[in-house]
XYZ file of C-alpha atoms in Angstrom:
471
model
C 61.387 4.622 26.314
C 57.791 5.370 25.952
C 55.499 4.567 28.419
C 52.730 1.719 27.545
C 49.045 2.097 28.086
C 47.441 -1.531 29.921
C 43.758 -1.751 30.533
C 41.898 -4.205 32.900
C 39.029 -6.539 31.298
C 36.761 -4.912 33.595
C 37.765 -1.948 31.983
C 37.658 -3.136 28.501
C 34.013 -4.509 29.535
C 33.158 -1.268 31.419
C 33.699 0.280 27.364
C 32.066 -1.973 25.641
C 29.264 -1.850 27.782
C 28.768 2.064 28.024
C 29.794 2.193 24.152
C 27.590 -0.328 23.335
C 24.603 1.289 25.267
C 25.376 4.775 23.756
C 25.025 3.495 19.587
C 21.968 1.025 20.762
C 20.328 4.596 22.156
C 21.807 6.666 19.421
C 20.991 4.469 16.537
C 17.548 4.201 17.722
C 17.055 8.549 18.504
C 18.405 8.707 14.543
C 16.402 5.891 12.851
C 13.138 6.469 14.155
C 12.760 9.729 11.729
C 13.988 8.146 9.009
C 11.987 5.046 8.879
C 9.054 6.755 9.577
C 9.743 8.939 6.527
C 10.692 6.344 4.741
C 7.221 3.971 5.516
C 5.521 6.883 4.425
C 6.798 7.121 1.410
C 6.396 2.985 0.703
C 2.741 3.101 2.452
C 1.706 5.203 -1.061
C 2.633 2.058 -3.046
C 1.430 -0.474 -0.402
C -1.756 0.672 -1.000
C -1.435 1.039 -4.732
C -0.857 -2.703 -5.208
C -3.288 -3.700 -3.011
C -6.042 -1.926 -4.356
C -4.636 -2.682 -7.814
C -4.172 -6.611 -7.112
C -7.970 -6.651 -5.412
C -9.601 -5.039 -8.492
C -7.435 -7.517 -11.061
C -4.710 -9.584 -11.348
C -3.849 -9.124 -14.663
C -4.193 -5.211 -14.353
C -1.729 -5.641 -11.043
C 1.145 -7.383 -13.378
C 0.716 -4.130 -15.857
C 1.359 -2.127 -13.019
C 4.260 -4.194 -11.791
C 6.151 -4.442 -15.024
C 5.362 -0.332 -15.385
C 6.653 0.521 -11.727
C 9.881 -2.403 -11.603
C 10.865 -2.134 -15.114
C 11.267 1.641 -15.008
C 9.659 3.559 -13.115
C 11.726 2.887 -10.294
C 14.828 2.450 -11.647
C 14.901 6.766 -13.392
C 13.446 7.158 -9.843
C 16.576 5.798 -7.664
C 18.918 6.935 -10.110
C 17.300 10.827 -9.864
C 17.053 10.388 -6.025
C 21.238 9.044 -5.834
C 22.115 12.426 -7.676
C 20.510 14.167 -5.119
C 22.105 12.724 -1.884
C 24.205 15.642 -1.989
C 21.926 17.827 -0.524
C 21.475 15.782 2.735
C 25.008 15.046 3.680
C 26.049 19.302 2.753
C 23.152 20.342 3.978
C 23.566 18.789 7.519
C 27.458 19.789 7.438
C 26.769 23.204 7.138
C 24.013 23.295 9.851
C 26.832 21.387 11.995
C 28.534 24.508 11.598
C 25.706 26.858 12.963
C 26.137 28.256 8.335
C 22.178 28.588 8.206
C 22.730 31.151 5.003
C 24.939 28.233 3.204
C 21.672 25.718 3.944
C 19.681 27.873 2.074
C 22.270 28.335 -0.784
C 22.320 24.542 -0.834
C 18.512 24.088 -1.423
C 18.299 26.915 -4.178
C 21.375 25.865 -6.083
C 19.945 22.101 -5.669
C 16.127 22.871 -6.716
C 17.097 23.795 -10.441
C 19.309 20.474 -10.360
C 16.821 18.306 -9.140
C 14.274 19.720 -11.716
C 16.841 19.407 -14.691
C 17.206 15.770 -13.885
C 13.305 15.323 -13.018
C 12.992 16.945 -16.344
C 15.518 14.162 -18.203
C 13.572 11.148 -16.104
C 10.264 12.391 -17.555
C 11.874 12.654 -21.206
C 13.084 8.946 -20.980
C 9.558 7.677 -20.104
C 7.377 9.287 -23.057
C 8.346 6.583 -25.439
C 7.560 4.011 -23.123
C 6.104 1.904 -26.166
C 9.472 1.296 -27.312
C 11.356 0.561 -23.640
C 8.300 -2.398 -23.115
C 8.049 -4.039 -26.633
C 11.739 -4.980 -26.181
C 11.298 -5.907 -22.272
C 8.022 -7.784 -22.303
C 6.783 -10.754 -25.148
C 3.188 -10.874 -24.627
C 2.140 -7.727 -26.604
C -1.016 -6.657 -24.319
C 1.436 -6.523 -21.156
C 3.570 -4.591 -23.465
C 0.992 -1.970 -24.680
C -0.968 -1.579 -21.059
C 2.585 -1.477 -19.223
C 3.550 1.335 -21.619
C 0.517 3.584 -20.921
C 1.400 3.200 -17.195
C 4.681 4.348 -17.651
C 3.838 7.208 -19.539
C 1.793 8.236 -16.526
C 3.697 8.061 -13.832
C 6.198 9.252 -15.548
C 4.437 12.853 -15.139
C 5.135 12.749 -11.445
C 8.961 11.804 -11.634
C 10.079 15.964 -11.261
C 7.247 16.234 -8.340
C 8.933 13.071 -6.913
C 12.503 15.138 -6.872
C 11.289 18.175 -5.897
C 10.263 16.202 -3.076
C 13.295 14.521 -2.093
C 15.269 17.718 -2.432
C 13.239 19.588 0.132
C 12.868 16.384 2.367
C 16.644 16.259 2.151
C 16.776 20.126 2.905
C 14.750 19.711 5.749
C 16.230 16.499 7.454
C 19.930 17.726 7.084
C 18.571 20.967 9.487
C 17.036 18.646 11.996
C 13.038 18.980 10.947
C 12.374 15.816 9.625
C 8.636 15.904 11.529
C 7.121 18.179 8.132
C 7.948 16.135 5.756
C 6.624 13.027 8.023
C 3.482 15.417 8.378
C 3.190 15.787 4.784
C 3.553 12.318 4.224
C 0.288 11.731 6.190
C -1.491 14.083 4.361
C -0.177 12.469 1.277
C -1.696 9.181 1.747
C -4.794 9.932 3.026
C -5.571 11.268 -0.029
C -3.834 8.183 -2.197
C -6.337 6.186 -0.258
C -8.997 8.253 -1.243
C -8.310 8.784 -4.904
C -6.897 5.231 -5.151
C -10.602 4.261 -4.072
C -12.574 6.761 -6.446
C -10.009 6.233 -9.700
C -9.114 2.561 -9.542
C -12.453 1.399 -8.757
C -15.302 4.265 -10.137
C -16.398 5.122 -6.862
C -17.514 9.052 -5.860
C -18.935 9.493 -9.466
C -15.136 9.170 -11.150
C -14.420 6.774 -14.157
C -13.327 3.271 -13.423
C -9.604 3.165 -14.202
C -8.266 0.108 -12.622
C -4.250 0.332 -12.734
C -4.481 3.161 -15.006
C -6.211 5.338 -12.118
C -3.428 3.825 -9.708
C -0.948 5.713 -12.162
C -2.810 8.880 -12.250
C -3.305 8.476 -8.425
C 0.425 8.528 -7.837
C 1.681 11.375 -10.157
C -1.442 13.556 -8.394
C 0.235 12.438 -4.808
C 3.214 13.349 -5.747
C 3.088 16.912 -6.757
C 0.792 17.509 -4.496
C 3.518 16.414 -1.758
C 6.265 18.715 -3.765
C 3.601 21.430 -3.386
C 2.993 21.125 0.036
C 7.104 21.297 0.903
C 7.637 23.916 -1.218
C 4.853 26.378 0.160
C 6.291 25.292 3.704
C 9.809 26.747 3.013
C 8.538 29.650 0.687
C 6.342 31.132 3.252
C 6.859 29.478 7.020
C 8.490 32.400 8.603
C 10.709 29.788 10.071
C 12.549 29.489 6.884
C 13.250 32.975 6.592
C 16.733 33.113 8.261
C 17.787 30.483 5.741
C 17.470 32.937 2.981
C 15.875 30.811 0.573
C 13.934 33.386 -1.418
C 17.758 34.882 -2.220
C 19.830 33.477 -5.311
C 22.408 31.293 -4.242
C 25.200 33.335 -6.816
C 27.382 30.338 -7.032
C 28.212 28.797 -10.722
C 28.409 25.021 -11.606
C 31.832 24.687 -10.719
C 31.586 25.856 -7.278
C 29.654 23.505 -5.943
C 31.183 20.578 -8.208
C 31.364 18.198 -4.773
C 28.441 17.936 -3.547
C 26.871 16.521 -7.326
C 30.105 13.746 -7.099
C 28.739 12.362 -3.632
C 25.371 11.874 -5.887
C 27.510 10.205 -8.837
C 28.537 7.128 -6.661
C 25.032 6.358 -4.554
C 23.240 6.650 -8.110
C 25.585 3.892 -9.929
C 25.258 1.836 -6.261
C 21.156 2.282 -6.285
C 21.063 2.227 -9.936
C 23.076 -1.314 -10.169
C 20.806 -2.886 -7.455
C 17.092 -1.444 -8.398
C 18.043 -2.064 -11.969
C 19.175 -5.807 -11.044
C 15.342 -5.773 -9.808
C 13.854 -4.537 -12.768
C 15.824 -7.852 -14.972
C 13.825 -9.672 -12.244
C 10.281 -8.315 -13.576
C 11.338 -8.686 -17.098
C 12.157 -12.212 -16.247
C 8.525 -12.274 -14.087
C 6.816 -11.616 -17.336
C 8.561 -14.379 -19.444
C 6.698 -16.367 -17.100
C 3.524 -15.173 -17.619
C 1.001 -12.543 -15.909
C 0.554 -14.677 -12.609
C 4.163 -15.093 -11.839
C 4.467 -11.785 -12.267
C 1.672 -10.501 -10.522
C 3.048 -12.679 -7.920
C 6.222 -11.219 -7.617
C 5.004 -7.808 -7.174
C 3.062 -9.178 -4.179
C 6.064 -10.373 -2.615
C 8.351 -7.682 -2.941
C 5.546 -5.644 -1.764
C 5.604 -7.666 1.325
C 9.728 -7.757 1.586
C 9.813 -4.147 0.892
C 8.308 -3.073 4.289
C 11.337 -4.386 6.536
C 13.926 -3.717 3.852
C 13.039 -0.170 4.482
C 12.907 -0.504 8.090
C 16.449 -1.280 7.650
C 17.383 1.215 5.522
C 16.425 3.329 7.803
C 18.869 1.983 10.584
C 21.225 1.793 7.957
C 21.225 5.927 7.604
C 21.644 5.974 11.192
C 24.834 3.766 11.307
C 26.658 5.311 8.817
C 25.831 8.310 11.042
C 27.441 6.378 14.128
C 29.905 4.977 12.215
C 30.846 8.995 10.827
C 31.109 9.971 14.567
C 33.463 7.850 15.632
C 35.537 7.240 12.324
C 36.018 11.425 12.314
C 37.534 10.873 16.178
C 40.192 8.714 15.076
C 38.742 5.539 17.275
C 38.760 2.336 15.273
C 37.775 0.407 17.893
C 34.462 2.011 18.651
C 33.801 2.646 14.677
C 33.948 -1.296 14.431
C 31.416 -1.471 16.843
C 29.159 1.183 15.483
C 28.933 -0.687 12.446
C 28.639 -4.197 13.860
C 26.155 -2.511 16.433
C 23.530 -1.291 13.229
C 24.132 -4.999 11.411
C 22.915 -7.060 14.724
C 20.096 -4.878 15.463
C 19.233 -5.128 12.104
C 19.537 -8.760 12.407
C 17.425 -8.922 15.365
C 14.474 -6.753 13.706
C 14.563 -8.456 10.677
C 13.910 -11.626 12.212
C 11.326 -10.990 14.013
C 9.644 -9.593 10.623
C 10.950 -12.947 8.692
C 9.048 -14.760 11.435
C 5.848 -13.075 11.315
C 6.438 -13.390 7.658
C 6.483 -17.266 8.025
C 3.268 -17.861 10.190
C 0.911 -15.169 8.646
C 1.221 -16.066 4.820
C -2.414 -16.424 3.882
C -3.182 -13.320 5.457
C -0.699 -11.174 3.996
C -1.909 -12.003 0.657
C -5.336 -11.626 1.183
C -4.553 -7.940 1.660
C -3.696 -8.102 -1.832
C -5.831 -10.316 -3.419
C -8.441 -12.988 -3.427
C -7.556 -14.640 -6.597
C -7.125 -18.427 -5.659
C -5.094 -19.093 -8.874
C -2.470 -16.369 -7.958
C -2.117 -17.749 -4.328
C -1.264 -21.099 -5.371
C 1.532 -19.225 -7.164
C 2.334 -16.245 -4.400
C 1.535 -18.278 -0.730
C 4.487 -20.271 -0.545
C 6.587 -16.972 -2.331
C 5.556 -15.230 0.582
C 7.028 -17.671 2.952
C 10.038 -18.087 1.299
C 11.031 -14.460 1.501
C 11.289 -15.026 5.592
C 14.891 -16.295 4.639
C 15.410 -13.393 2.196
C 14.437 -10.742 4.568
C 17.406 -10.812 6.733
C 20.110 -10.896 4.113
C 18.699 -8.548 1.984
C 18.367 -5.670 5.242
C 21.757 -7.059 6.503
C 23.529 -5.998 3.375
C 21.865 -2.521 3.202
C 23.095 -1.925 6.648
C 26.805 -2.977 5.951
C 26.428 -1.020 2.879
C 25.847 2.308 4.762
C 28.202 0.877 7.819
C 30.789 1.773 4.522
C 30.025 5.193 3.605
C 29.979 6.046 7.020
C 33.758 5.237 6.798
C 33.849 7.431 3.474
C 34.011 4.163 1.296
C 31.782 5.250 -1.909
C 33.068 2.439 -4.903
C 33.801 -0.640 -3.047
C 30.252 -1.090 -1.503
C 28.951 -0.079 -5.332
C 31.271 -2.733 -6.750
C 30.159 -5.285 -4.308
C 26.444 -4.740 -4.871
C 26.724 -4.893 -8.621
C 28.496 -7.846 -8.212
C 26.252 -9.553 -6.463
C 22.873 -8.342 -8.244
C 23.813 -7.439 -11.614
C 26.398 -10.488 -12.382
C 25.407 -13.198 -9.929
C 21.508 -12.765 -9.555
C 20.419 -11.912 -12.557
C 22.176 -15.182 -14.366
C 20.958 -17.313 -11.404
C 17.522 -16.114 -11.677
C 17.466 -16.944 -15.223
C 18.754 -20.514 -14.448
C 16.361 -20.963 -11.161
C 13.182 -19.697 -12.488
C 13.263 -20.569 -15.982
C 15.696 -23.317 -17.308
C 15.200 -25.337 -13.685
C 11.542 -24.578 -13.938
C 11.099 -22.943 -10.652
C 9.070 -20.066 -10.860
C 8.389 -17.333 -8.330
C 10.580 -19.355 -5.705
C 13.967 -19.632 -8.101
C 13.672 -16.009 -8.548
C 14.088 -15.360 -5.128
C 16.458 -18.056 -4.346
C 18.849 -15.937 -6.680
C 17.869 -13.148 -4.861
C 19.127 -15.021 -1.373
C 22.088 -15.976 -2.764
C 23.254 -12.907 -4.044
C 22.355 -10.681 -0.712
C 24.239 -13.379 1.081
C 26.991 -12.762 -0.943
C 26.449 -8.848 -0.465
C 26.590 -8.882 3.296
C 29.371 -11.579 3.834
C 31.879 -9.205 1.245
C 30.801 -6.090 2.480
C 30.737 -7.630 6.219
C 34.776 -8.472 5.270
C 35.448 -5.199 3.566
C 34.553 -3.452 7.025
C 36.510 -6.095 8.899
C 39.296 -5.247 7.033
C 38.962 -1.738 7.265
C 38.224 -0.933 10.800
C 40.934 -3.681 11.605
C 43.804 -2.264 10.083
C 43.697 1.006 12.026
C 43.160 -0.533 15.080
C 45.637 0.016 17.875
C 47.525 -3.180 19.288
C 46.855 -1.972 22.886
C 43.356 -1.934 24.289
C 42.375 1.680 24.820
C 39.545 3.695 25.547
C 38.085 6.550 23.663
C 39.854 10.182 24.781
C 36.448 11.465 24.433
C 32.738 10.831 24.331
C 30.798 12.904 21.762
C 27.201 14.805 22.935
């Protein structure tokens, strides 16, 4: 008969304990990087809709409808194609391969500027894409223009990404935060000099937002690419050599981009119905919204950040065969993203008034965006949570099930319900994020039971610890 494995609860507690410690530490050595990346990148259009929102209000919504409807959406979708790069590019620098790195980033750079290319084609007739989304024709025409413009910097914007996700999957994640400085001290500066007419430039309002952007971002693509082309760092990479692989051969690492694209895709493009619906409403509400999602956006990315660091955790100990301590490296990223959030959804709560005065001093619009602001204190958490749980997935390899669940959720339930909410019941700003709390509730509580379900079935029935600890 085979022998049978017991373990004390001081043991079992002695675990959890030192487990528990280790992915708190770990999850926290991991996510700072990436948030701080990530706030750099979200500080650039921060400051844009401020700046924007102080000069005008109506000139804010054109922005808003411009950005939500589609700028962002060819954005996410190019930047899911591309999340290839980070996961082979950190494999193959797990395996001491520094010449494969470098064949990673050449074969990607052509990709990235193929697709940059096709995101830039689908914004030049903008005029078309905005007379069917908006019905007041001036929000229609200016939006358009907008578009157009920032639709210049889209390949910059990949370029970008590709080399941030170069340099992040071989452990140098401080140049791209470096770059990111320099990046928005100068949107500050030509935010100030285009939107407004300051420093003897032409007065531009959102128009010299736009221009502002596309500038920032190739002059961030610039500033990564000269980095690897000539820091003598780079050299043992190889990147000035042709990679010499053909389409086929490195067929895998585009599919890992196929699923995040439709996942991101589904949920930013769920957003965008919610600007389209903003507009049907009129330039205030949808000023207004911009506002607030500017204001949720800053702890949802917070959490996206710990997100990218569980599914990191979660990797670890799902490749060692330990379902107990994967379970716990997920449920470890969800309750410390639980705890952040709420501290943001409180300060969220009390400071109101203040947060919107950053944006704007139009007494009209805060009637409207105020009590918005303090609603989203309830949205906050839900909509991190799910991220997190989201990313607690792929860590396990999951790709389609978290991508079902989030189009669920945002394409078929909060989409309709926003509809109903804002317009039919009359509700404005607030029903439009009421559908949005509903559906991320519904987001985190499936994808919550998906990896329940998942880490549960391979459990062991005897309590055991871990045959190893990883470095």
């Amino acid at each position: 008969m085979g022998s049978i494995k017991y373990q004390s609860d001081d043991q079992g507690r002695d675990w959890l304990q030192a487990r528990l410690k280790r992915h708190l530490s770990e999850l926290i050595r991991l996510a700072a990087p990436s948030m701080t990346s990530r706030l750099g990148m979200l500080a650039l259009g921060f400051v844009d809709t401020v700046m924007v929102g102080r000069y005008a209000t109506r000139e804010l919504a054109w922005l808003s409808l411009a950005n939500r409807s589609v700028i962002s959406f060819l954005l996410v979708v190019g930047i899911g194609l591309l999340m290839g790069v980070v996961v082979y590019t950190a494999s193959a620098f797990g395996r001491d391969d520094e010449r494969e790195c470098g064949r990673i980033w050449r074969r990607s750079m052509p990709y990235a500027l193929w697709i940059g290319g096709g995101m830039l084609a689908l914004s030049l007739p903008a005029h078309i894409w905005m007379d069917w989304l908006a019905s007041d024709p001036v929000i229609a025409e200016e939006s358009a223009k907008l578009v157009v413009i920032l639709g210049l910097g889209l390949p910059a914007h990949l370029i970008f990404f590709c080399c941030t996700g170069f340099l992040e999957g071989i452990r140098r994640p401080m140049i791209p935060m470096v770059a990111l400085i320099v990046g928005n001290g100068v949107n500050v500066i030509l935010n100030y000099s285009l939107v407004y007419g300051h420093f003897g430039a032409p007065e531009m309002g959102a128009a010299g937002s736009a221009l502002t952007s596309t500038l920032v971002r190739w002059i961030l693509a610039a500033l990564l690419l000269a980095y690897l082309w000539y820091s003598p760092t780079m050299e043992r990479f190889g990147l000035r050599i042709s990679h010499g692989q053909s389409w086929k051969e490195w067929a895998r690492q585009r599919t890992i981009g196929y699923a995040s694209a439709v996942s991101i895709g589904a949920e930013v493009g769920a957003f965008a119905g919610l600007a389209v619906i903003a507009e049907k409403l009129g330039a205030f509400i949808l000023a207004g919204q911009e506002i607030v999602f500017n204001v949720m956006t800053v702890p949802f990315m917070i959490s996206v950040g710990i997100g990218s660091a569980t599914a990191v955790r979660v990797g670890i100990s799902h490749g060692r065969g330990d379902p107990a301590d994967t379970g716990l490296a997920g449920w470890t990223g969800l309750g410390a993203s639980v705890i952040f959030l709420s501290f943001s959804a409180v300060f969220v709560f009390l400071f109101p008034e203040w947060l919107f005065a950053l944006h704007s001093d139009d007494m009209r619009l805060a009637a409207i965006t105020v009590p918005a602001i303090m609603f989203i204190a309830y949205v906050t958490v839900f909509d991190g949570g799910q991220s997190v749980v989201s990313m607690a997935l792929r860590g396990l390899g999951e790709t389609w099930w978290p991508t079902a669940i989030q189009a669920v959720a945002y394409l078929m339930l909060m989409l309709p319900l926003s509809w109903y909410l804002a317009v039919d019941m009359d509700r404005g700003l607030i029903g439009l994020l009421e559908a949005t709390l509903i559906a991320s509730i519904f987001s985190v509580v499936a994808q919550s039971v998906r990896f329940w379900w998942l880490t549960g079935r391979e459990k062991a029935f005897e309590n055991k610890a871990p045959q190893k600890d990883e470095a």
